[in-house]
Amino acid sequence: MTTESMPKWRRLEPDERREQIFTCAAELFGERPYTDVSTSDIAARAGVARGLINHYFGTKRELYLAVVKRALTVPHVAVSRLPEGSLEERTKAAVDWFLDMVSKQEKLWLAAIAPEGIGRDVEVERIVDEADRTAADRVLEAMGFSRDDAHWEQFNAVVRAYGGMVKAAGREWLVQAALDRAQVHALLSQVLLTLVRDVLPRVSEQP
C-alpha cells in the first residue's frame, strides 16, 4: 500500500475528542428524551469507549447539563457581529441571528427549553434561568443600553418576559407549524422594536 492510498486517519487531540463526544450527546438528547439516552448510546455514536465520557464529563446528568447550557446561552460574539444601522435594522438582524441559531440545533433547542425525563431538577432550572438572564443582557447590549443604567435589572426583567414569548413563538414555528419563519421573524422583530423604543423608556421614568 502506497502512502497516497493509506487512509487519512489521525488521532484526535483531547479537546477535539471532547467536542466530538459533546456533539454526539447533543444530537442524541435532541432526538430522544433524557431517560432514553444512555452513556453507551453516546459512546457508540461518538465511536469511543464509555469510560472516556466519564473522564471528560463525569455522569450522564453532568453531560446533559453542559449540553443544555450551551444550547441556551447566547454568546457575546453575537452582539459584536450585528451590523451598524438604525434600531429597526439591528432588531431585525438580532432576531435573524437567533432564528439561524435555533434552526441549526432545532431538536436540541426544543428539548432544552422544555427539558423532559429528568424530573424537576434545580440545577437545570438554574441553568435555564441563568441563560435567560444572559440572553436578556445580550439583547440590551445589542440595542445600545449600558449596564451602568440604574434600571438595568428592570430592563432585564422586561426582556426576559419577552423571552417567554420567543420560546412560545419558536414552538409555534418548529412544532406546531402554525407560523413560518418569516412570520415569526416579523412578530419577534416588531415586538422587540416596540419594547426597546417605547416600553423600556417608560420603565426608566419610574422612580
PDB file of N, CA, C and O in Angstrom, residues 34-96:
ATOM      1  N   TYR A  34     -34.428  12.419  27.733  1.00  0.00           N
ATOM      2  CA  TYR A  34     -33.233  12.200  28.551  1.00  0.00           C
ATOM      3  C   TYR A  34     -33.111  10.749  29.025  1.00  0.00           C
ATOM      4  O   TYR A  34     -32.041  10.148  28.959  1.00  0.00           O
ATOM      5  N   THR A  35     -34.224  10.179  29.502  1.00  0.00           N
ATOM      6  CA  THR A  35     -34.178   8.824  30.062  1.00  0.00           C
ATOM      7  C   THR A  35     -33.915   7.757  29.006  1.00  0.00           C
ATOM      8  O   THR A  35     -33.522   6.643  29.347  1.00  0.00           O
ATOM      9  N   ASP A  36     -34.140   8.080  27.742  1.00  0.00           N
ATOM     10  CA  ASP A  36     -33.942   7.104  26.670  1.00  0.00           C
ATOM     11  C   ASP A  36     -32.528   7.129  26.095  1.00  0.00           C
ATOM     12  O   ASP A  36     -32.225   6.383  25.161  1.00  0.00           O
ATOM     13  N   VAL A  37     -31.701   8.002  26.627  1.00  0.00           N
ATOM     14  CA  VAL A  37     -30.315   8.105  26.149  1.00  0.00           C
ATOM     15  C   VAL A  37     -29.375   7.585  27.231  1.00  0.00           C
ATOM     16  O   VAL A  37     -29.444   8.018  28.382  1.00  0.00           O
ATOM     17  N   SER A  38     -28.528   6.644  26.888  1.00  0.00           N
ATOM     18  CA  SER A  38     -27.556   6.109  27.843  1.00  0.00           C
ATOM     19  C   SER A  38     -26.153   6.549  27.448  1.00  0.00           C
ATOM     20  O   SER A  38     -25.912   6.974  26.312  1.00  0.00           O
ATOM     21  N   THR A  39     -25.229   6.421  28.379  1.00  0.00           N
ATOM     22  CA  THR A  39     -23.846   6.735  28.050  1.00  0.00           C
ATOM     23  C   THR A  39     -23.300   5.772  26.998  1.00  0.00           C
ATOM     24  O   THR A  39     -22.431   6.134  26.201  1.00  0.00           O
ATOM     25  N   SER A  40     -23.844   4.563  26.990  1.00  0.00           N
ATOM     26  CA  SER A  40     -23.436   3.600  25.956  1.00  0.00           C
ATOM     27  C   SER A  40     -23.876   4.083  24.582  1.00  0.00           C
ATOM     28  O   SER A  40     -23.143   3.930  23.593  1.00  0.00           O
ATOM     29  N   ASP A  41     -25.082   4.666  24.509  1.00  0.00           N
ATOM     30  CA  ASP A  41     -25.565   5.214  23.241  1.00  0.00           C
ATOM     31  C   ASP A  41     -24.642   6.336  22.766  1.00  0.00           C
ATOM     32  O   ASP A  41     -24.298   6.418  21.583  1.00  0.00           O
ATOM     33  N   ILE A  42     -24.278   7.206  23.683  1.00  0.00           N
ATOM     34  CA  ILE A  42     -23.420   8.336  23.333  1.00  0.00           C
ATOM     35  C   ILE A  42     -22.049   7.840  22.882  1.00  0.00           C
ATOM     36  O   ILE A  42     -21.499   8.306  21.884  1.00  0.00           O
ATOM     37  N   ALA A  43     -21.512   6.868  23.604  1.00  0.00           N
ATOM     38  CA  ALA A  43     -20.209   6.312  23.253  1.00  0.00           C
ATOM     39  C   ALA A  43     -20.239   5.673  21.866  1.00  0.00           C
ATOM     40  O   ALA A  43     -19.312   5.842  21.065  1.00  0.00           O
ATOM     41  N   ALA A  44     -21.330   4.950  21.579  1.00  0.00           N
ATOM     42  CA  ALA A  44     -21.450   4.300  20.278  1.00  0.00           C
ATOM     43  C   ALA A  44     -21.536   5.327  19.164  1.00  0.00           C
ATOM     44  O   ALA A  44     -20.915   5.173  18.108  1.00  0.00           O
ATOM     45  N   ARG A  45     -22.306   6.395  19.398  1.00  0.00           N
ATOM     46  CA  ARG A  45     -22.439   7.432  18.373  1.00  0.00           C
ATOM     47  C   ARG A  45     -21.096   8.130  18.130  1.00  0.00           C
ATOM     48  O   ARG A  45     -20.765   8.470  16.982  1.00  0.00           O
ATOM     49  N   ALA A  46     -20.350   8.334  19.202  1.00  0.00           N
ATOM     50  CA  ALA A  46     -19.066   9.026  19.080  1.00  0.00           C
ATOM     51  C   ALA A  46     -17.925   8.102  18.679  1.00  0.00           C
ATOM     52  O   ALA A  46     -16.841   8.565  18.310  1.00  0.00           O
ATOM     53  N   GLY A  47     -18.147   6.781  18.788  1.00  0.00           N
ATOM     54  CA  GLY A  47     -17.098   5.828  18.456  1.00  0.00           C
ATOM     55  C   GLY A  47     -15.972   5.807  19.471  1.00  0.00           C
ATOM     56  O   GLY A  47     -14.804   5.672  19.114  1.00  0.00           O
ATOM     57  N   VAL A  48     -16.361   5.939  20.760  1.00  0.00           N
ATOM     58  CA  VAL A  48     -15.346   5.941  21.824  1.00  0.00           C
ATOM     59  C   VAL A  48     -15.765   4.965  22.916  1.00  0.00           C
ATOM     60  O   VAL A  48     -16.895   4.482  22.949  1.00  0.00           O
ATOM     61  N   ALA A  49     -14.847   4.680  23.819  1.00  0.00           N
ATOM     62  CA  ALA A  49     -15.166   3.845  24.975  1.00  0.00           C
ATOM     63  C   ALA A  49     -16.012   4.650  25.955  1.00  0.00           C
ATOM     64  O   ALA A  49     -15.834   5.862  26.096  1.00  0.00           O
ATOM     65  N   ARG A  50     -16.945   3.989  26.615  1.00  0.00           N
ATOM     66  CA  ARG A  50     -17.840   4.677  27.543  1.00  0.00           C
ATOM     67  C   ARG A  50     -17.070   5.381  28.660  1.00  0.00           C
ATOM     68  O   ARG A  50     -17.459   6.456  29.119  1.00  0.00           O
ATOM     69  N   GLY A  51     -15.951   4.799  29.073  1.00  0.00           N
ATOM     70  CA  GLY A  51     -15.163   5.407  30.128  1.00  0.00           C
ATOM     71  C   GLY A  51     -14.633   6.783  29.769  1.00  0.00           C
ATOM     72  O   GLY A  51     -14.374   7.610  30.654  1.00  0.00           O
ATOM     73  N   LEU A  52     -14.492   7.045  28.468  1.00  0.00           N
ATOM     74  CA  LEU A  52     -13.987   8.346  28.046  1.00  0.00           C
ATOM     75  C   LEU A  52     -15.019   9.434  28.318  1.00  0.00           C
ATOM     76  O   LEU A  52     -14.661  10.586  28.577  1.00  0.00           O
ATOM     77  N   ILE A  53     -16.288   9.075  28.253  1.00  0.00           N
ATOM     78  CA  ILE A  53     -17.354  10.035  28.568  1.00  0.00           C
ATOM     79  C   ILE A  53     -17.253  10.444  30.036  1.00  0.00           C
ATOM     80  O   ILE A  53     -17.325  11.621  30.384  1.00  0.00           O
ATOM     81  N   ASN A  54     -17.079   9.450  30.906  1.00  0.00           N
ATOM     82  CA  ASN A  54     -16.923   9.736  32.332  1.00  0.00           C
ATOM     83  C   ASN A  54     -15.675  10.569  32.585  1.00  0.00           C
ATOM     84  O   ASN A  54     -15.671  11.457  33.447  1.00  0.00           O
ATOM     85  N   HIS A  55     -14.641  10.297  31.833  1.00  0.00           N
ATOM     86  CA  HIS A  55     -13.380  11.019  32.009  1.00  0.00           C
ATOM     87  C   HIS A  55     -13.534  12.504  31.697  1.00  0.00           C
ATOM     88  O   HIS A  55     -13.045  13.365  32.442  1.00  0.00           O
ATOM     89  N   TYR A  56     -14.238  12.813  30.606  1.00  0.00           N
ATOM     90  CA  TYR A  56     -14.360  14.196  30.175  1.00  0.00           C
ATOM     91  C   TYR A  56     -15.513  14.944  30.839  1.00  0.00           C
ATOM     92  O   TYR A  56     -15.420  16.151  31.086  1.00  0.00           O
ATOM     93  N   PHE A  57     -16.607  14.236  31.115  1.00  0.00           N
ATOM     94  CA  PHE A  57     -17.822  14.930  31.562  1.00  0.00           C
ATOM     95  C   PHE A  57     -18.378  14.462  32.901  1.00  0.00           C
ATOM     96  O   PHE A  57     -19.266  15.104  33.451  1.00  0.00           O
ATOM     97  N   GLY A  58     -17.916  13.348  33.426  1.00  0.00           N
ATOM     98  CA  GLY A  58     -18.493  12.814  34.653  1.00  0.00           C
ATOM     99  C   GLY A  58     -19.701  11.945  34.334  1.00  0.00           C
ATOM    100  O   GLY A  58     -19.615  11.048  33.492  1.00  0.00           O
ATOM    101  N   THR A  59     -20.835  12.252  34.935  1.00  0.00           N
ATOM    102  CA  THR A  59     -22.037  11.439  34.748  1.00  0.00           C
ATOM    103  C   THR A  59     -22.832  11.889  33.523  1.00  0.00           C
ATOM    104  O   THR A  59     -22.571  12.953  32.951  1.00  0.00           O
ATOM    105  N   LYS A  60     -23.816  11.083  33.169  1.00  0.00           N
ATOM    106  CA  LYS A  60     -24.703  11.451  32.069  1.00  0.00           C
ATOM    107  C   LYS A  60     -25.421  12.760  32.385  1.00  0.00           C
ATOM    108  O   LYS A  60     -25.600  13.626  31.511  1.00  0.00           O
ATOM    109  N   ARG A  61     -25.831  12.919  33.628  1.00  0.00           N
ATOM    110  CA  ARG A  61     -26.537  14.136  34.033  1.00  0.00           C
ATOM    111  C   ARG A  61     -25.639  15.359  33.861  1.00  0.00           C
ATOM    112  O   ARG A  61     -26.097  16.402  33.367  1.00  0.00           O
ATOM    113  N   GLU A  62     -24.382  15.251  34.230  1.00  0.00           N
ATOM    114  CA  GLU A  62     -23.465  16.383  34.092  1.00  0.00           C
ATOM    115  C   GLU A  62     -23.258  16.733  32.622  1.00  0.00           C
ATOM    116  O   GLU A  62     -23.182  17.923  32.266  1.00  0.00           O
ATOM    117  N   LEU A  63     -23.186  15.738  31.773  1.00  0.00           N
ATOM    118  CA  LEU A  63     -23.051  15.978  30.338  1.00  0.00           C
ATOM    119  C   LEU A  63     -24.314  16.637  29.805  1.00  0.00           C
ATOM    120  O   LEU A  63     -24.259  17.591  29.015  1.00  0.00           O
ATOM    121  N   TYR A  64     -25.470  16.162  30.250  1.00  0.00           N
ATOM    122  CA  TYR A  64     -26.753  16.730  29.830  1.00  0.00           C
ATOM    123  C   TYR A  64     -26.832  18.205  30.224  1.00  0.00           C
ATOM    124  O   TYR A  64     -27.253  19.058  29.425  1.00  0.00           O
ATOM    125  N   LEU A  65     -26.427  18.527  31.441  1.00  0.00           N
ATOM    126  CA  LEU A  65     -26.460  19.911  31.905  1.00  0.00           C
ATOM    127  C   LEU A  65     -25.559  20.797  31.051  1.00  0.00           C
ATOM    128  O   LEU A  65     -25.907  21.942  30.740  1.00  0.00           O
ATOM    129  N   ALA A  66     -24.406  20.280  30.674  1.00  0.00           N
ATOM    130  CA  ALA A  66     -23.486  21.039  29.815  1.00  0.00           C
ATOM    131  C   ALA A  66     -24.103  21.290  28.445  1.00  0.00           C
ATOM    132  O   ALA A  66     -23.963  22.378  27.870  1.00  0.00           O
ATOM    133  N   VAL A  67     -24.819  20.295  27.932  1.00  0.00           N
ATOM    134  CA  VAL A  67     -25.469  20.428  26.628  1.00  0.00           C
ATOM    135  C   VAL A  67     -26.577  21.474  26.694  1.00  0.00           C
ATOM    136  O   VAL A  67     -26.702  22.335  25.817  1.00  0.00           O
ATOM    137  N   VAL A  68     -27.396  21.415  27.741  1.00  0.00           N
ATOM    138  CA  VAL A  68     -28.485  22.379  27.904  1.00  0.00           C
ATOM    139  C   VAL A  68     -27.927  23.794  28.015  1.00  0.00           C
ATOM    140  O   VAL A  68     -28.440  24.737  27.390  1.00  0.00           O
ATOM    141  N   LYS A  69     -26.860  23.952  28.791  1.00  0.00           N
ATOM    142  CA  LYS A  69     -26.279  25.275  28.987  1.00  0.00           C
ATOM    143  C   LYS A  69     -25.798  25.861  27.675  1.00  0.00           C
ATOM    144  O   LYS A  69     -26.060  27.033  27.370  1.00  0.00           O
ATOM    145  N   ARG A  70     -25.093  25.067  26.868  1.00  0.00           N
ATOM    146  CA  ARG A  70     -24.595  25.608  25.600  1.00  0.00           C
ATOM    147  C   ARG A  70     -25.736  25.912  24.636  1.00  0.00           C
ATOM    148  O   ARG A  70     -25.685  26.901  23.903  1.00  0.00           O
ATOM    149  N   ALA A  71     -26.758  25.064  24.641  1.00  0.00           N
ATOM    150  CA  ALA A  71     -27.870  25.256  23.707  1.00  0.00           C
ATOM    151  C   ALA A  71     -28.613  26.555  23.957  1.00  0.00           C
ATOM    152  O   ALA A  71     -29.145  27.169  23.028  1.00  0.00           O
ATOM    153  N   LEU A  72     -28.667  26.988  25.219  1.00  0.00           N
ATOM    154  CA  LEU A  72     -29.468  28.156  25.573  1.00  0.00           C
ATOM    155  C   LEU A  72     -28.659  29.436  25.739  1.00  0.00           C
ATOM    156  O   LEU A  72     -29.227  30.522  25.760  1.00  0.00           O
ATOM    157  N   THR A  73     -27.350  29.333  25.872  1.00  0.00           N
ATOM    158  CA  THR A  73     -26.537  30.518  26.144  1.00  0.00           C
ATOM    159  C   THR A  73     -26.225  31.275  24.858  1.00  0.00           C
ATOM    160  O   THR A  73     -25.739  30.698  23.883  1.00  0.00           O
ATOM    161  N   VAL A  74     -26.530  32.568  24.875  1.00  0.00           N
ATOM    162  CA  VAL A  74     -26.226  33.432  23.730  1.00  0.00           C
ATOM    163  C   VAL A  74     -24.815  33.993  23.922  1.00  0.00           C
ATOM    164  O   VAL A  74     -24.558  34.700  24.896  1.00  0.00           O
ATOM    165  N   PRO A  75     -23.883  33.690  23.023  1.00  0.00           N
ATOM    166  CA  PRO A  75     -22.500  34.167  23.194  1.00  0.00           C
ATOM    167  C   PRO A  75     -22.380  35.662  22.969  1.00  0.00           C
ATOM    168  O   PRO A  75     -23.164  36.264  22.224  1.00  0.00           O
ATOM    169  N   HIS A  76     -21.389  36.261  23.590  1.00  0.00           N
ATOM    170  CA  HIS A  76     -21.190  37.703  23.453  1.00  0.00           C
ATOM    171  C   HIS A  76     -20.866  38.082  22.013  1.00  0.00           C
ATOM    172  O   HIS A  76     -21.191  39.191  21.555  1.00  0.00           O
ATOM    173  N   VAL A  77     -20.239  37.168  21.274  1.00  0.00           N
ATOM    174  CA  VAL A  77     -19.869  37.464  19.883  1.00  0.00           C
ATOM    175  C   VAL A  77     -21.096  37.755  19.034  1.00  0.00           C
ATOM    176  O   VAL A  77     -21.013  38.450  18.013  1.00  0.00           O
ATOM    177  N   ALA A  78     -22.260  37.262  19.439  1.00  0.00           N
ATOM    178  CA  ALA A  78     -23.486  37.523  18.686  1.00  0.00           C
ATOM    179  C   ALA A  78     -23.792  39.011  18.634  1.00  0.00           C
ATOM    180  O   ALA A  78     -24.348  39.512  17.650  1.00  0.00           O
ATOM    181  N   VAL A  79     -23.426  39.717  19.701  1.00  0.00           N
ATOM    182  CA  VAL A  79     -23.655  41.164  19.748  1.00  0.00           C
ATOM    183  C   VAL A  79     -22.673  41.890  18.834  1.00  0.00           C
ATOM    184  O   VAL A  79     -23.043  42.767  18.051  1.00  0.00           O
ATOM    185  N   SER A  80     -21.411  41.502  18.909  1.00  0.00           N
ATOM    186  CA  SER A  80     -20.381  42.195  18.132  1.00  0.00           C
ATOM    187  C   SER A  80     -20.552  42.005  16.627  1.00  0.00           C
ATOM    188  O   SER A  80     -20.063  42.823  15.841  1.00  0.00           O
ATOM    189  N   ARG A  81     -21.258  40.963  16.231  1.00  0.00           N
ATOM    190  CA  ARG A  81     -21.427  40.696  14.803  1.00  0.00           C
ATOM    191  C   ARG A  81     -22.638  41.397  14.195  1.00  0.00           C
ATOM    192  O   ARG A  81     -22.842  41.350  12.979  1.00  0.00           O
ATOM    193  N   LEU A  82     -23.437  42.048  15.027  1.00  0.00           N
ATOM    194  CA  LEU A  82     -24.595  42.747  14.484  1.00  0.00           C
ATOM    195  C   LEU A  82     -24.145  43.950  13.667  1.00  0.00           C
ATOM    196  O   LEU A  82     -23.188  44.639  14.042  1.00  0.00           O
ATOM    197  N   PRO A  83     -24.826  44.214  12.574  1.00  0.00           N
ATOM    198  CA  PRO A  83     -24.417  45.340  11.732  1.00  0.00           C
ATOM    199  C   PRO A  83     -24.767  46.680  12.377  1.00  0.00           C
ATOM    200  O   PRO A  83     -25.684  46.780  13.192  1.00  0.00           O
ATOM    201  N   GLU A  84     -24.007  47.699  12.016  1.00  0.00           N
ATOM    202  CA  GLU A  84     -24.360  49.049  12.430  1.00  0.00           C
ATOM    203  C   GLU A  84     -25.589  49.472  11.628  1.00  0.00           C
ATOM    204  O   GLU A  84     -25.813  49.011  10.524  1.00  0.00           O
ATOM    205  N   GLY A  85     -26.376  50.350  12.190  1.00  0.00           N
ATOM    206  CA  GLY A  85     -27.555  50.794  11.467  1.00  0.00           C
ATOM    207  C   GLY A  85     -28.601  51.322  12.409  1.00  0.00           C
ATOM    208  O   GLY A  85     -28.353  51.554  13.594  1.00  0.00           O
ATOM    209  N   SER A  86     -29.797  51.487  11.895  1.00  0.00           N
ATOM    210  CA  SER A  86     -30.893  52.002  12.700  1.00  0.00           C
ATOM    211  C   SER A  86     -31.338  50.962  13.715  1.00  0.00           C
ATOM    212  O   SER A  86     -30.987  49.777  13.614  1.00  0.00           O
ATOM    213  N   LEU A  87     -32.120  51.383  14.692  1.00  0.00           N
ATOM    214  CA  LEU A  87     -32.639  50.469  15.700  1.00  0.00           C
ATOM    215  C   LEU A  87     -33.468  49.373  15.042  1.00  0.00           C
ATOM    216  O   LEU A  87     -33.367  48.199  15.412  1.00  0.00           O
ATOM    217  N   GLU A  88     -34.256  49.726  14.068  1.00  0.00           N
ATOM    218  CA  GLU A  88     -35.081  48.737  13.371  1.00  0.00           C
ATOM    219  C   GLU A  88     -34.208  47.705  12.657  1.00  0.00           C
ATOM    220  O   GLU A  88     -34.494  46.505  12.697  1.00  0.00           O
ATOM    221  N   GLU A  89     -33.147  48.163  12.024  1.00  0.00           N
ATOM    222  CA  GLU A  89     -32.246  47.242  11.324  1.00  0.00           C
ATOM    223  C   GLU A  89     -31.558  46.297  12.307  1.00  0.00           C
ATOM    224  O   GLU A  89     -31.379  45.108  12.029  1.00  0.00           O
ATOM    225  N   ARG A  90     -31.185  46.808  13.473  1.00  0.00           N
ATOM    226  CA  ARG A  90     -30.495  45.983  14.462  1.00  0.00           C
ATOM    227  C   ARG A  90     -31.443  44.969  15.096  1.00  0.00           C
ATOM    228  O   ARG A  90     -31.045  43.830  15.363  1.00  0.00           O
ATOM    229  N   THR A  91     -32.675  45.356  15.341  1.00  0.00           N
ATOM    230  CA  THR A  91     -33.620  44.386  15.900  1.00  0.00           C
ATOM    231  C   THR A  91     -33.882  43.257  14.903  1.00  0.00           C
ATOM    232  O   THR A  91     -33.921  42.091  15.290  1.00  0.00           O
ATOM    233  N   LYS A  92     -34.029  43.613  13.651  1.00  0.00           N
ATOM    234  CA  LYS A  92     -34.254  42.586  12.626  1.00  0.00           C
ATOM    235  C   LYS A  92     -33.043  41.662  12.514  1.00  0.00           C
ATOM    236  O   LYS A  92     -33.201  40.438  12.399  1.00  0.00           O
ATOM    237  N   ALA A  93     -31.842  42.234  12.563  1.00  0.00           N
ATOM    238  CA  ALA A  93     -30.629  41.423  12.449  1.00  0.00           C
ATOM    239  C   ALA A  93     -30.459  40.524  13.668  1.00  0.00           C
ATOM    240  O   ALA A  93     -30.044  39.365  13.546  1.00  0.00           O
ATOM    241  N   ALA A  94     -30.787  41.035  14.858  1.00  0.00           N
ATOM    242  CA  ALA A  94     -30.665  40.242  16.076  1.00  0.00           C
ATOM    243  C   ALA A  94     -31.616  39.050  16.052  1.00  0.00           C
ATOM    244  O   ALA A  94     -31.240  37.924  16.398  1.00  0.00           O
ATOM    245  N   VAL A  95     -32.850  39.281  15.635  1.00  0.00           N
ATOM    246  CA  VAL A  95     -33.821  38.189  15.555  1.00  0.00           C
ATOM    247  C   VAL A  95     -33.415  37.194  14.481  1.00  0.00           C
ATOM    248  O   VAL A  95     -33.548  35.976  14.662  1.00  0.00           O
ATOM    249  N   ASP A  96     -32.884  37.689  13.378  1.00  0.00           N
ATOM    250  CA  ASP A  96     -32.439  36.797  12.305  1.00  0.00           C
ATOM    251  C   ASP A  96     -31.309  35.900  12.792  1.00  0.00           C
ATOM    252  O   ASP A  96     -31.289  34.691  12.507  1.00  0.00           O
TER     253      ASP A  96
END
